[in-house]
Every structure is written in structure tokens, then in C-alpha cells.
PDB file of C-alpha atoms in Angstrom:
ATOM      1  CA  MET A   1       0.000   0.000   0.000  1.00 47.00           C
ATOM      2  CA  PHE A   2       1.466   3.373  -0.992  1.00 45.00           C
ATOM      3  CA  LEU A   3       0.044   6.175   1.114  1.00 48.00           C
ATOM      4  CA  ARG A   4       0.594   9.740   0.085  1.00 49.00           C
ATOM      5  CA  PHE A   5       0.368  12.506   2.666  1.00 48.00           C
ATOM      6  CA  SER A   6      -0.409  15.888   1.167  1.00 45.00           C
ATOM      7  CA  ALA A   7      -0.895  19.099   3.077  1.00 42.00           C
ATOM      8  CA  PHE A   8      -4.013  20.682   1.611  1.00 39.00           C
ATOM      9  CA  LEU A   9      -3.789  24.113   3.063  1.00 41.00           C
ATOM     10  CA  SER A  10      -5.745  27.331   3.220  1.00 40.00           C
ATOM     11  CA  PRO A  11      -4.532  30.285   1.116  1.00 42.00           C
ATOM     12  CA  PRO A  12      -1.389  31.849   2.577  1.00 43.00           C
ATOM     13  CA  ARG A  13      -1.721  34.957   4.690  1.00 40.00           C
ATOM     14  CA  MET A  14       0.794  37.729   4.838  1.00 39.00           C
ATOM     15  CA  TRP A  15       2.149  37.988   8.358  1.00 40.00           C
ATOM     16  CA  LYS A  16       3.968  40.963   9.712  1.00 40.00           C
ATOM     17  CA  ALA A  17       7.684  40.370  10.061  1.00 42.00           C
ATOM     18  CA  LEU A  18       8.583  39.740  13.681  1.00 41.00           C
ATOM     19  CA  PRO A  19      11.800  40.999  15.301  1.00 44.00           C
ATOM     20  CA  LEU A  20      14.375  38.227  15.562  1.00 41.00           C
ATOM     21  CA  ARG A  21      16.541  37.771  18.624  1.00 40.00           C
ATOM     22  CA  THR A  22      20.015  36.381  18.387  1.00 42.00           C
ATOM     23  CA  PRO A  23      20.067  32.573  18.082  1.00 42.00           C
ATOM     24  CA  VAL A  24      21.840  32.120  21.425  1.00 44.00           C
ATOM     25  CA  ASP A  25      19.478  34.271  23.509  1.00 47.00           C
ATOM     26  CA  ALA A  26      16.356  32.898  21.860  1.00 43.00           C
ATOM     27  CA  LYS A  27      17.526  29.309  22.155  1.00 43.00           C
ATOM     28  CA  GLU A  28      18.185  29.718  25.889  1.00 47.00           C
ATOM     29  CA  LYS A  29      14.680  31.076  26.395  1.00 45.00           C
ATOM     30  CA  PHE A  30      13.206  28.290  24.256  1.00 39.00           C
ATOM     31  CA  LEU A  31      14.970  25.537  26.195  1.00 44.00           C
ATOM     32  CA  LYS A  32      13.901  27.070  29.523  1.00 47.00           C
ATOM     33  CA  GLY A  33      10.319  26.260  28.712  1.00 47.00           C
ATOM     34  CA  ASN A  34       8.810  29.118  26.713  1.00 45.00           C
ATOM     35  CA  ARG A  35       7.658  27.071  23.732  1.00 41.00           C
ATOM     36  CA  ASN A  36       5.566  29.954  22.395  1.00 44.00           C
ATOM     37  CA  ASP A  37       8.719  31.907  21.650  1.00 41.00           C
ATOM     38  CA  SER A  38       9.642  30.623  18.200  1.00 40.00           C
ATOM     39  CA  SER A  39      12.480  33.105  17.622  1.00 38.00           C
ATOM     40  CA  TRP A  40      15.182  30.482  17.978  1.00 35.00           C
ATOM     41  CA  TRP A  41      13.965  28.010  15.379  1.00 37.00           C
ATOM     42  CA  ARG A  42      12.563  30.759  13.166  1.00 38.00           C
ATOM     43  CA  CYS A  43      15.901  32.546  12.846  1.00 38.00           C
ATOM     44  CA  LYS A  44      17.663  29.396  11.609  1.00 37.00           C
ATOM     45  CA  ARG A  45      15.421  28.580   8.674  1.00 38.00           C
ATOM     46  CA  ARG A  46      16.204  28.346   4.997  1.00 39.00           C
ATOM     47  CA  CYS A  47      13.655  28.963   2.275  1.00 39.00           C
ATOM     48  CA  TYR A  48      13.279  26.156  -0.259  1.00 39.00           C
ATOM     49  CA  GLY A  49      10.837  27.980  -2.480  1.00 40.00           C
ATOM     50  CA  CYS A  50      12.662  31.268  -2.928  1.00 37.00           C
ATOM     51  CA  SER A  51      14.601  31.648  -6.163  1.00 35.00           C
ATOM     52  CA  ASN A  52      17.258  33.676  -4.366  1.00 35.00           C
ATOM     53  CA  ASN A  53      18.546  32.118  -1.147  1.00 36.00           C
ATOM     54  CA  SER A  54      20.351  35.366  -0.279  1.00 34.00           C
ATOM     55  CA  ARG A  55      16.924  36.667   0.713  1.00 31.00           C
ATOM     56  CA  CYS A  56      16.518  34.068   3.447  1.00 34.00           C
ATOM     57  CA  SER A  57      16.234  35.076   7.085  1.00 30.00           C
ATOM     58  CA  VAL A  58      19.640  33.745   8.088  1.00 30.00           C
ATOM     59  CA  ILE A  59      21.277  36.415   5.923  1.00 28.00           C
ATOM     60  CA  ASN A  60      18.667  39.154   5.801  1.00 29.00           C
ATOM     61  CA  PRO A  61      15.740  38.871   8.251  1.00 30.00           C
ATOM     62  CA  GLY A  62      14.032  41.829   6.605  1.00 29.00           C
ATOM     63  CA  TYR A  63      13.023  39.642   3.675  1.00 25.00           C
ATOM     64  CA  TYR A  64      11.392  37.046   5.869  1.00 26.00           C
ATOM     65  CA  THR A  65       7.791  37.152   6.992  1.00 29.00           C
ATOM     66  CA  SER A  66       6.433  34.674   9.471  1.00 33.00           C
ATOM     67  CA  ARG A  67       4.313  34.259  12.564  1.00 32.00           C
ATOM     68  CA  PRO A  68       4.578  32.741  16.034  1.00 36.00           C
ATOM     69  CA  SER A  69       4.545  28.995  16.511  1.00 35.00           C
ATOM     70  CA  PRO A  70       1.051  27.462  16.415  1.00 35.00           C
ATOM     71  CA  SER A  71      -1.312  27.729  19.337  1.00 32.00           C
ATOM     72  CA  ALA A  72      -4.955  26.789  19.773  1.00 31.00           C
ATOM     73  CA  LYS A  73      -6.193  29.972  18.108  1.00 32.00           C
ATOM     74  CA  HIS A  74      -4.088  29.292  15.018  1.00 32.00           C
ATOM     75  CA  LEU A  75      -4.912  25.658  14.376  1.00 29.00           C
ATOM     76  CA  SER A  76      -8.196  26.147  12.541  1.00 30.00           C
ATOM     77  CA  SER A  77      -6.984  28.611   9.929  1.00 28.00           C
ATOM     78  CA  SER A  78      -3.196  28.567   9.799  1.00 29.00           C
ATOM     79  CA  SER A  79      -1.284  27.799   6.638  1.00 29.00           C
ATOM     80  CA  ALA A  80       1.925  25.819   6.265  1.00 32.00           C
ATOM     81  CA  VAL A  81       3.297  28.191   3.692  1.00 30.00           C
ATOM     82  CA  PHE A  82       5.415  31.242   4.246  1.00 27.00           C
ATOM     83  CA  ILE A  83       5.964  34.317   2.127  1.00 24.00           C
ATOM     84  CA  ALA A  84       9.474  35.020   0.914  1.00 26.00           C
ATOM     85  CA  SER A  85      10.271  37.986  -1.303  1.00 26.00           C
ATOM     86  CA  ASN A  86      12.978  38.429  -3.888  1.00 31.00           C
ATOM     87  CA  ASP A  87      13.810  41.403  -6.089  1.00 32.00           C
ATOM     88  CA  SER A  88      11.006  40.839  -8.572  1.00 29.00           C
ATOM     89  CA  VAL A  89       8.293  38.611  -7.146  1.00 28.00           C
ATOM     90  CA  SER A  90       6.656  37.577  -3.889  1.00 28.00           C
ATOM     91  CA  THR A  91       6.457  33.804  -3.752  1.00 28.00           C
ATOM     92  CA  ALA A  92       4.501  31.515  -1.432  1.00 30.00           C
ATOM     93  CA  CYS A  93       6.867  28.829  -0.267  1.00 32.00           C
ATOM     94  CA  THR A  94       7.741  26.519   2.573  1.00 30.00           C
ATOM     95  CA  VAL A  95      10.690  26.852   4.857  1.00 30.00           C
ATOM     96  CA  SER A  96      12.867  24.523   6.862  1.00 33.00           C
ATOM     97  CA  GLU A  97      15.483  24.864   9.563  1.00 34.00           C
ATOM     98  CA  THR A  98      19.036  24.287   8.526  1.00 35.00           C
ATOM     99  CA  CYS A  99      19.800  22.408  11.723  1.00 36.00           C
ATOM    100  CA  ASP A 100      18.422  21.344  15.055  1.00 38.00           C
ATOM    101  CA  PRO A 101      20.704  18.823  16.781  1.00 39.00           C
ATOM    102  CA  VAL A 102      18.091  17.561  19.213  1.00 43.00           C
ATOM    103  CA  ALA A 103      14.368  17.300  18.669  1.00 38.00           C
ATOM    104  CA  THR A 104      12.969  19.195  21.665  1.00 41.00           C
ATOM    105  CA  GLU A 105       9.352  18.169  21.086  1.00 45.00           C
ATOM    106  CA  PRO A 106       9.544  15.114  18.801  1.00 50.00           C
ATOM    107  CA  GLU A 107       5.909  14.159  19.210  1.00 54.00           C
ATOM    108  CA  ASP A 108       4.881  17.505  17.692  1.00 76.00           C
ATOM    109  CA  GLY A 109       6.857  17.138  14.466  1.00 82.00           C
ATOM    110  CA  LEU A 110       3.847  16.380  12.294  1.00 83.00           C
ATOM    111  CA  SER A 111       1.752  19.196  13.738  1.00 84.00           C
ATOM    112  CA  ARG A 112       4.486  21.730  13.171  1.00 83.00           C
ATOM    113  CA  PHE A 113       4.990  20.420   9.642  1.00 85.00           C
ATOM    114  CA  VAL A 114       1.293  20.869   8.838  1.00 85.00           C
ATOM    115  CA  PHE A 115       0.542  24.122  10.630  1.00 83.00           C
ATOM    116  CA  ASP A 116       3.851  25.980  10.523  1.00 78.00           C
ATOM    117  CA  GLY A 117       5.648  24.682   7.452  1.00 79.00           C
ATOM    118  CA  PHE A 118       8.236  23.265   9.841  1.00 81.00           C
ATOM    119  CA  LYS A 119      11.105  21.089   8.685  1.00 87.00           C
ATOM    120  CA  LEU A 120      10.534  17.578   7.388  1.00 91.00           C
ATOM    121  CA  THR A 121      13.310  16.223   9.563  1.00 92.00           C
ATOM    122  CA  ALA A 122      11.077  16.925  12.567  1.00 91.00           C
ATOM    123  CA  VAL A 123       8.514  14.488  11.166  1.00 94.00           C
ATOM    124  CA  ALA A 124      11.203  11.854  10.648  1.00 95.00           C
ATOM    125  CA  HIS A 125      12.529  12.383  14.172  1.00 94.00           C
ATOM    126  CA  SER A 126       9.030  12.010  15.599  1.00 93.00           C
ATOM    127  CA  VAL A 127       8.709   8.611  13.949  1.00 94.00           C
ATOM    128  CA  TRP A 128      12.150   7.506  15.129  1.00 96.00           C
ATOM    129  CA  HIS A 129      11.264   8.406  18.710  1.00 94.00           C
ATOM    130  CA  ARG A 130       8.202   6.173  18.521  1.00 93.00           C
ATOM    131  CA  ILE A 131       9.923   3.002  17.327  1.00 95.00           C
ATOM    132  CA  VAL A 132      13.600   3.081  18.333  1.00 96.00           C
ATOM    133  CA  LYS A 133      14.319   1.239  21.564  1.00 94.00           C
ATOM    134  CA  VAL A 134      17.304   1.316  23.873  1.00 95.00           C
ATOM    135  CA  GLY A 135      19.819  -1.257  22.665  1.00 95.00           C
ATOM    136  CA  ASP A 136      18.742  -1.131  19.008  1.00 97.00           C
ATOM    137  CA  THR A 137      21.085  -0.988  16.039  1.00 97.00           C
ATOM    138  CA  VAL A 138      20.494   1.977  13.729  1.00 98.00           C
ATOM    139  CA  ILE A 139      22.197   3.423  10.654  1.00 98.00           C
ATOM    140  CA  ASP A 140      22.691   6.965   9.416  1.00 98.00           C
ATOM    141  CA  ALA A 141      23.467   6.295   5.758  1.00 98.00           C
ATOM    142  CA  THR A 142      24.355   9.939   5.008  1.00 97.00           C
ATOM    143  CA  CYS A 143      25.937  11.585   8.043  1.00 97.00           C
ATOM    144  CA  GLY A 144      26.317  15.075   6.598  1.00 96.00           C
ATOM    145  CA  ASN A 145      26.750  17.474   9.533  1.00 96.00           C
ATOM    146  CA  GLY A 146      25.909  14.765  12.061  1.00 97.00           C
ATOM    147  CA  HIS A 147      22.602  15.964  13.511  1.00 96.00           C
ATOM    148  CA  ASP A 148      20.662  12.805  12.616  1.00 97.00           C
ATOM    149  CA  THR A 149      23.561  10.673  13.843  1.00 98.00           C
ATOM    150  CA  LEU A 150      23.431  12.454  17.187  1.00 97.00           C
ATOM    151  CA  ILE A 151      19.695  11.962  17.623  1.00 96.00           C
ATOM    152  CA  LEU A 152      19.935   8.269  16.757  1.00 97.00           C
ATOM    153  CA  ALA A 153      22.832   7.807  19.203  1.00 97.00           C
ATOM    154  CA  ARG A 154      20.783   9.297  22.026  1.00 95.00           C
ATOM    155  CA  LEU A 155      17.759   7.170  21.209  1.00 96.00           C
ATOM    156  CA  VAL A 156      19.585   3.846  21.436  1.00 96.00           C
ATOM    157  CA  SER A 157      21.425   4.579  24.687  1.00 91.00           C
ATOM    158  CA  ARG A 158      20.324   5.057  28.263  1.00 81.00           C
ATOM    159  CA  ASP A 159      22.365   4.659  31.445  1.00 75.00           C
ATOM    160  CA  SER A 160      24.411   1.471  31.044  1.00 75.00           C
ATOM    161  CA  GLN A 161      22.300   0.159  28.180  1.00 81.00           C
ATOM    162  CA  GLN A 162      23.739   0.889  24.790  1.00 86.00           C
ATOM    163  CA  GLY A 163      22.800   0.155  21.206  1.00 94.00           C
ATOM    164  CA  HIS A 164      24.899   0.673  18.121  1.00 96.00           C
ATOM    165  CA  VAL A 165      24.981   3.446  15.538  1.00 98.00           C
ATOM    166  CA  TYR A 166      26.718   3.089  12.188  1.00 98.00           C
ATOM    167  CA  GLY A 167      27.323   6.268  10.212  1.00 98.00           C
ATOM    168  CA  PHE A 168      28.342   6.510   6.565  1.00 98.00           C
ATOM    169  CA  ASP A 169      29.508   9.351   4.368  1.00 97.00           C
ATOM    170  CA  LEU A 170      31.669   9.530   1.280  1.00 95.00           C
ATOM    171  CA  GLN A 171      33.317  12.779   2.349  1.00 97.00           C
ATOM    172  CA  GLN A 172      35.889  12.857   5.134  1.00 96.00           C
ATOM    173  CA  SER A 173      34.976  16.466   5.869  1.00 96.00           C
ATOM    174  CA  ALA A 174      31.433  15.358   6.734  1.00 97.00           C
ATOM    175  CA  LEU A 175      32.714  12.658   9.068  1.00 97.00           C
ATOM    176  CA  ASP A 176      35.067  15.136  10.749  1.00 97.00           C
ATOM    177  CA  ILE A 177      32.157  17.517  11.427  1.00 97.00           C
ATOM    178  CA  THR A 178      30.012  14.647  12.670  1.00 98.00           C
ATOM    179  CA  SER A 179      32.756  13.345  14.927  1.00 98.00           C
ATOM    180  CA  LEU A 180      33.302  16.759  16.514  1.00 97.00           C
ATOM    181  CA  LEU A 181      29.583  17.094  17.202  1.00 97.00           C
ATOM    182  CA  LEU A 182      29.357  13.627  18.748  1.00 97.00           C
ATOM    183  CA  ASP A 183      32.458  14.193  20.882  1.00 97.00           C
ATOM    184  CA  LYS A 184      30.888  17.372  22.225  1.00 97.00           C
ATOM    185  CA  GLU A 185      27.336  16.145  22.827  1.00 96.00           C
ATOM    186  CA  LEU A 186      27.674  12.484  23.831  1.00 95.00           C
ATOM    187  CA  THR A 187      29.102  10.842  26.900  1.00 93.00           C
ATOM    188  CA  PRO A 188      32.278   8.778  26.351  1.00 92.00           C
ATOM    189  CA  PHE A 189      30.201   5.625  26.826  1.00 91.00           C
ATOM    190  CA  GLN A 190      27.703   6.697  24.150  1.00 93.00           C
ATOM    191  CA  ARG A 191      30.424   7.857  21.775  1.00 95.00           C
ATOM    192  CA  GLU A 192      32.193   4.526  21.987  1.00 94.00           C
ATOM    193  CA  HIS A 193      29.229   2.807  20.341  1.00 94.00           C
ATOM    194  CA  VAL A 194      29.003   5.112  17.326  1.00 97.00           C
ATOM    195  CA  LYS A 195      31.119   3.927  14.406  1.00 97.00           C
ATOM    196  CA  LEU A 196      31.726   6.203  11.424  1.00 98.00           C
ATOM    197  CA  HIS A 197      32.768   4.893   8.017  1.00 98.00           C
ATOM    198  CA  GLN A 198      34.084   6.829   5.043  1.00 97.00           C
ATOM    199  CA  MET A 199      32.365   4.889   2.308  1.00 97.00           C
ATOM    200  CA  CYS A 200      29.423   5.131  -0.055  1.00 96.00           C
ATOM    201  CA  HIS A 201      26.029   4.336   1.445  1.00 97.00           C
ATOM    202  CA  SER A 202      25.588   1.678  -1.244  1.00 96.00           C
ATOM    203  CA  ARG A 203      28.156  -0.430   0.650  1.00 96.00           C
ATOM    204  CA  LEU A 204      26.500  -0.346   4.052  1.00 95.00           C
ATOM    205  CA  ASP A 205      25.831  -4.092   3.927  1.00 93.00           C
ATOM    206  CA  GLU A 206      29.605  -4.646   3.977  1.00 95.00           C
ATOM    207  CA  VAL A 207      29.601  -3.298   7.541  1.00 96.00           C
ATOM    208  CA  VAL A 208      26.196  -4.453   8.800  1.00 95.00           C
ATOM    209  CA  LYS A 209      25.771  -7.944   7.369  1.00 92.00           C
ATOM    210  CA  ASP A 210      23.093  -9.544   9.535  1.00 92.00           C
ATOM    211  CA  PHE A 211      19.635  -9.676   7.996  1.00 92.00           C
ATOM    212  CA  ASP A 212      16.685  -8.408  10.061  1.00 91.00           C
ATOM    213  CA  SER A 213      18.975  -6.721  12.580  1.00 94.00           C
ATOM    214  CA  VAL A 214      18.476  -2.954  12.186  1.00 98.00           C
ATOM    215  CA  ARG A 215      15.644  -0.789  13.535  1.00 98.00           C
ATOM    216  CA  VAL A 216      16.158   2.378  11.440  1.00 98.00           C
ATOM    217  CA  VAL A 217      18.128   3.288   8.344  1.00 98.00           C
ATOM    218  CA  ALA A 218      18.041   7.046   7.702  1.00 98.00           C
ATOM    219  CA  PHE A 219      18.884   8.773   4.417  1.00 98.00           C
ATOM    220  CA  ASN A 220      19.174  12.534   3.950  1.00 98.00           C
ATOM    221  CA  LEU A 221      20.056  12.819   0.280  1.00 97.00           C
ATOM    222  CA  GLY A 222      21.577  15.586  -1.809  1.00 96.00           C
ATOM    223  CA  TYR A 223      24.786  17.443  -0.969  1.00 96.00           C
ATOM    224  CA  LEU A 224      26.579  18.320   2.250  1.00 95.00           C
ATOM    225  CA  PRO A 225      25.145  21.591   3.634  1.00 92.00           C
ATOM    226  CA  GLY A 226      27.916  24.150   3.539  1.00 92.00           C
ATOM    227  CA  GLY A 227      30.102  21.814   1.478  1.00 92.00           C
ATOM    228  CA  ASN A 228      30.850  21.148  -2.174  1.00 92.00           C
ATOM    229  CA  LYS A 229      27.493  21.198  -3.955  1.00 93.00           C
ATOM    230  CA  SER A 230      28.882  19.272  -6.904  1.00 93.00           C
ATOM    231  CA  ILE A 231      29.282  16.184  -4.701  1.00 95.00           C
ATOM    232  CA  ILE A 232      25.782  14.714  -4.431  1.00 96.00           C
ATOM    233  CA  THR A 233      24.146  11.380  -3.806  1.00 97.00           C
ATOM    234  CA  GLN A 234      23.253   9.547  -7.016  1.00 96.00           C
ATOM    235  CA  ALA A 235      20.137   7.589  -7.956  1.00 97.00           C
ATOM    236  CA  THR A 236      22.089   4.427  -8.831  1.00 97.00           C
ATOM    237  CA  THR A 237      24.007   4.186  -5.559  1.00 97.00           C
ATOM    238  CA  THR A 238      20.993   5.239  -3.495  1.00 98.00           C
ATOM    239  CA  LEU A 239      18.903   2.440  -5.007  1.00 98.00           C
ATOM    240  CA  ARG A 240      21.628  -0.079  -4.153  1.00 98.00           C
ATOM    241  CA  ALA A 241      21.699   1.287  -0.613  1.00 98.00           C
ATOM    242  CA  LEU A 242      17.920   0.924  -0.335  1.00 98.00           C
ATOM    243  CA  GLU A 243      18.109  -2.686  -1.498  1.00 97.00           C
ATOM    244  CA  SER A 244      20.683  -3.358   1.210  1.00 96.00           C
ATOM    245  CA  ALA A 245      18.617  -1.520   3.819  1.00 97.00           C
ATOM    246  CA  LYS A 246      15.564  -3.559   2.868  1.00 97.00           C
ATOM    247  CA  ARG A 247      17.415  -6.771   3.687  1.00 96.00           C
ATOM    248  CA  ILE A 248      18.748  -5.714   7.078  1.00 97.00           C
ATOM    249  CA  ILE A 249      15.666  -3.910   8.450  1.00 97.00           C
ATOM    250  CA  LYS A 250      13.911  -6.002  11.096  1.00 97.00           C
ATOM    251  CA  PRO A 251      10.111  -6.321  11.297  1.00 97.00           C
ATOM    252  CA  GLY A 252       8.840  -3.237  13.080  1.00 97.00           C
ATOM    253  CA  GLY A 253      11.701  -1.169  11.689  1.00 98.00           C
ATOM    254  CA  LEU A 254      11.784   1.443   8.969  1.00 98.00           C
ATOM    255  CA  ILE A 255      13.758   3.270   6.329  1.00 98.00           C
ATOM    256  CA  SER A 256      13.358   7.053   6.197  1.00 98.00           C
ATOM    257  CA  ILE A 257      14.460   9.042   3.162  1.00 98.00           C
ATOM    258  CA  ILE A 258      14.489  12.804   2.673  1.00 98.00           C
ATOM    259  CA  ALA A 259      15.013  13.653  -0.994  1.00 98.00           C
ATOM    260  CA  TYR A 260      15.613  17.087  -2.489  1.00 97.00           C
ATOM    261  CA  VAL A 261      14.662  18.157  -5.992  1.00 96.00           C
ATOM    262  CA  GLY A 262      16.053  21.688  -6.192  1.00 93.00           C
ATOM    263  CA  HIS A 263      19.565  20.746  -7.318  1.00 94.00           C
ATOM    264  CA  GLU A 264      20.800  19.143 -10.513  1.00 94.00           C
ATOM    265  CA  GLY A 265      20.199  15.395 -10.364  1.00 95.00           C
ATOM    266  CA  GLY A 266      17.870  15.699  -7.374  1.00 96.00           C
ATOM    267  CA  ARG A 267      14.641  15.198  -9.309  1.00 96.00           C
ATOM    268  CA  GLU A 268      15.959  12.019 -10.966  1.00 97.00           C
ATOM    269  CA  GLU A 269      17.055  10.607  -7.609  1.00 98.00           C
ATOM    270  CA  TYR A 270      13.703  11.435  -6.015  1.00 97.00           C
ATOM    271  CA  ASP A 271      11.807   9.763  -8.878  1.00 97.00           C
ATOM    272  CA  ALA A 272      13.957   6.644  -8.534  1.00 98.00           C
ATOM    273  CA  VAL A 273      13.336   6.454  -4.773  1.00 98.00           C
ATOM    274  CA  LYS A 274       9.602   6.995  -5.192  1.00 97.00           C
ATOM    275  CA  ASN A 275       9.411   4.209  -7.785  1.00 98.00           C
ATOM    276  CA  PHE A 276      11.338   1.935  -5.431  1.00 98.00           C
ATOM    277  CA  THR A 277       8.817   2.492  -2.634  1.00 97.00           C
ATOM    278  CA  ALA A 278       5.827   2.154  -4.960  1.00 96.00           C
ATOM    279  CA  ASN A 279       6.924  -1.320  -6.049  1.00 97.00           C
ATOM    280  CA  LEU A 280       7.314  -2.803  -2.563  1.00 98.00           C
ATOM    281  CA  PRO A 281       4.663  -5.443  -1.737  1.00 97.00           C
ATOM    282  CA  ALA A 282       1.871  -4.003   0.394  1.00 96.00           C
ATOM    283  CA  GLU A 283       1.544  -7.186   2.449  1.00 97.00           C
ATOM    284  CA  ASN A 284       5.033  -6.588   3.902  1.00 97.00           C
ATOM    285  CA  TRP A 285       5.609  -2.844   3.695  1.00 98.00           C
ATOM    286  CA  VAL A 286       3.760   0.388   4.442  1.00 97.00           C
ATOM    287  CA  CYS A 287       5.126   3.270   2.367  1.00 97.00           C
ATOM    288  CA  SER A 288       4.156   6.874   3.110  1.00 96.00           C
ATOM    289  CA  HIS A 289       5.067  10.144   1.446  1.00 96.00           C
ATOM    290  CA  PHE A 290       5.132  13.622   3.027  1.00 95.00           C
ATOM    291  CA  GLN A 291       5.412  16.812   1.015  1.00 92.00           C
ATOM    292  CA  TRP A 292       4.126  20.354   0.598  1.00 91.00           C
ATOM    293  CA  THR A 293       2.041  20.372  -2.535  1.00 90.00           C
ATOM    294  CA  ASN A 294       2.154  24.122  -3.124  1.00 89.00           C
ATOM    295  CA  CYS A 295       5.948  24.454  -3.324  1.00 87.00           C
ATOM    296  CA  PRO A 296       7.375  22.515  -6.268  1.00 85.00           C
ATOM    297  CA  ILE A 297      10.993  22.355  -5.097  1.00 90.00           C
ATOM    298  CA  SER A 298      10.369  21.585  -1.444  1.00 92.00           C
ATOM    299  CA  PRO A 299      11.925  18.353  -0.090  1.00 95.00           C
ATOM    300  CA  HIS A 300      10.102  15.027   0.155  1.00 97.00           C
ATOM    301  CA  LEU A 301      10.046  12.603   3.071  1.00 97.00           C
ATOM    302  CA  MET A 302       9.354   8.944   2.340  1.00 98.00           C
ATOM    303  CA  ILE A 303       9.022   6.406   5.146  1.00 98.00           C
ATOM    304  CA  ILE A 304       9.135   2.669   4.463  1.00 98.00           C
ATOM    305  CA  PHE A 305       7.889   0.611   7.408  1.00 98.00           C
ATOM    306  CA  ARG A 306       8.337  -3.141   7.531  1.00 97.00           C
ATOM    307  CA  LYS A 307       5.358  -4.953   9.015  1.00 96.00           C
TER     308      LYS A 307
END
């Protein structure tokens, strides 16, 4: 069965630009419990629908219009699109945070995706939190800057109980960034059980060989944020990686894939992944698809759950 989740949303409203605090001050306030103050996560977003990324809020907040995080009075009429302006046109588009090392409210990922145009990774993290157990084996097939690796490492470990995390990336620079983040955020005991490998994700079965042994395999495709944009994941190697992941995922586990279509080669890779999920037998797999339908170059999240 191939389920497709589409956010059918009300027409976008123009919202008055709100003053943005510095990321550090706003984050401290956010983590102290004021969840209605969205300044921290709002100031770290990147617009996927804007034709000129220099107009995004990280660089120039004056071009960004938004609203506070959703509350009860917003839920009935809010829209998951945001308005970003460039030199010639005002475009309705979705936005996503560039990074958020730890999901503060994982259970709310879907709500924030629907009502606030929040990042797709929050939806993926919400699902991981629901199925990953302490002691599980998990894989980050594309480490990138290490944020997914960090979340997975925290999910599989607690006190003296420890699972295993295997991280893969073709670029040594990505693994160096990931390693620094893990060294900073994890305890020595947790860090000891995270193994990073400089190799293509298509070869993950050379490291994890046991069938039906892994709870989650996570893919975040495309290029390394802040890195060389000419180095991207490819449809051919990603399909081989998915075939390997399909063999090692245990019943009750899943594969999550975030695919991007805004860069050269991204659309072809996304189409290949979507066809892969569509051809899985419905008696064994549940395949779902999350996207914003009113922003053509927004990313796509596909989740493949093994029954």
C-alpha cells in the first residue's frame, strides 16, 4: 500500500515580520520552557521555495515574513506556507530549519509540519522516537553534519544500556564535522558505540551484514550543507543502498528518506526512490510520502515501514 500525505492548506496569509533575537538568547529562552517563543527556530530557517537564497532570514531577516509557533487559536486557519520575497516577485513557499541537533518536542513534528511549514526532519525524528528502543542498532546512511547521527545515538542509549549506531559518508569532511559534534554532545560511553565509516552508502551491507537486525536506516540525500554542492548522492548508488537496507531492516523497523529536488540530479534521484517504494509489496511494507504540494521544489520525506 502506498500512502501519500499531502498538506491541503488554506490560502497563505501575509504575516507581519517579527523581530528576531540572536540565536543564542532565543535558544536559551526556548529551552527554559517558553515554547511559544519561536524566535530560535525561526531565525535558523532556509527557504526552499525562494529563487534567491540570499533573501533568506539567516542572511537578511528583513526579507522574511512569518508568525509565532502554532497555538490553539491558530490551528483552525493557519497555513503551512510562508511568504518570501525576492527582487522581482513575492512567492509563497515553505521553509525549513538548517539544523536542530536535538528534537525538543519530537511528538509535535507532524503538527508543526502541517501548521507551521516546519522542517521535514522533525517528522522523521518524531517517527524515530516512537519506534527506536534502547539497545537497538540503527544506521545513518548519510551523516552530513551529524545531527541525525546524534539523535539516533541518544535514542539507542540510556544509562548502562547501549545500542549501536553506524554512520556513513563519502566525504571525510562530513565525518570530521560529525565526529566533533558527537564528541561534544555524547558521553564517552555513548560515543564509543558510534562507528563512522568513510564509504558510499551503497556499501553499508559490507559493515552491517546480519539480515533483520536494524531498527532504522536514515537517508538525507543531496549534498553536504555548507560543502561542495557538486558532490551529491546519485540515484544508482541510493537504489543499491535501499536494497541493502531492505534486507537488514527487522520487522517493526523502517527506512526514512528525505530527498531534495532543487539541485541538478535531485529530481531524478527522487523519482527513482519513489518508484522503489511504490513497487514494494503491500503485504510486507507500508510506504508513506510527506510533502508540501504548493511548493514545487520543497523536499520530500518517504518512510518505508516493515510490518
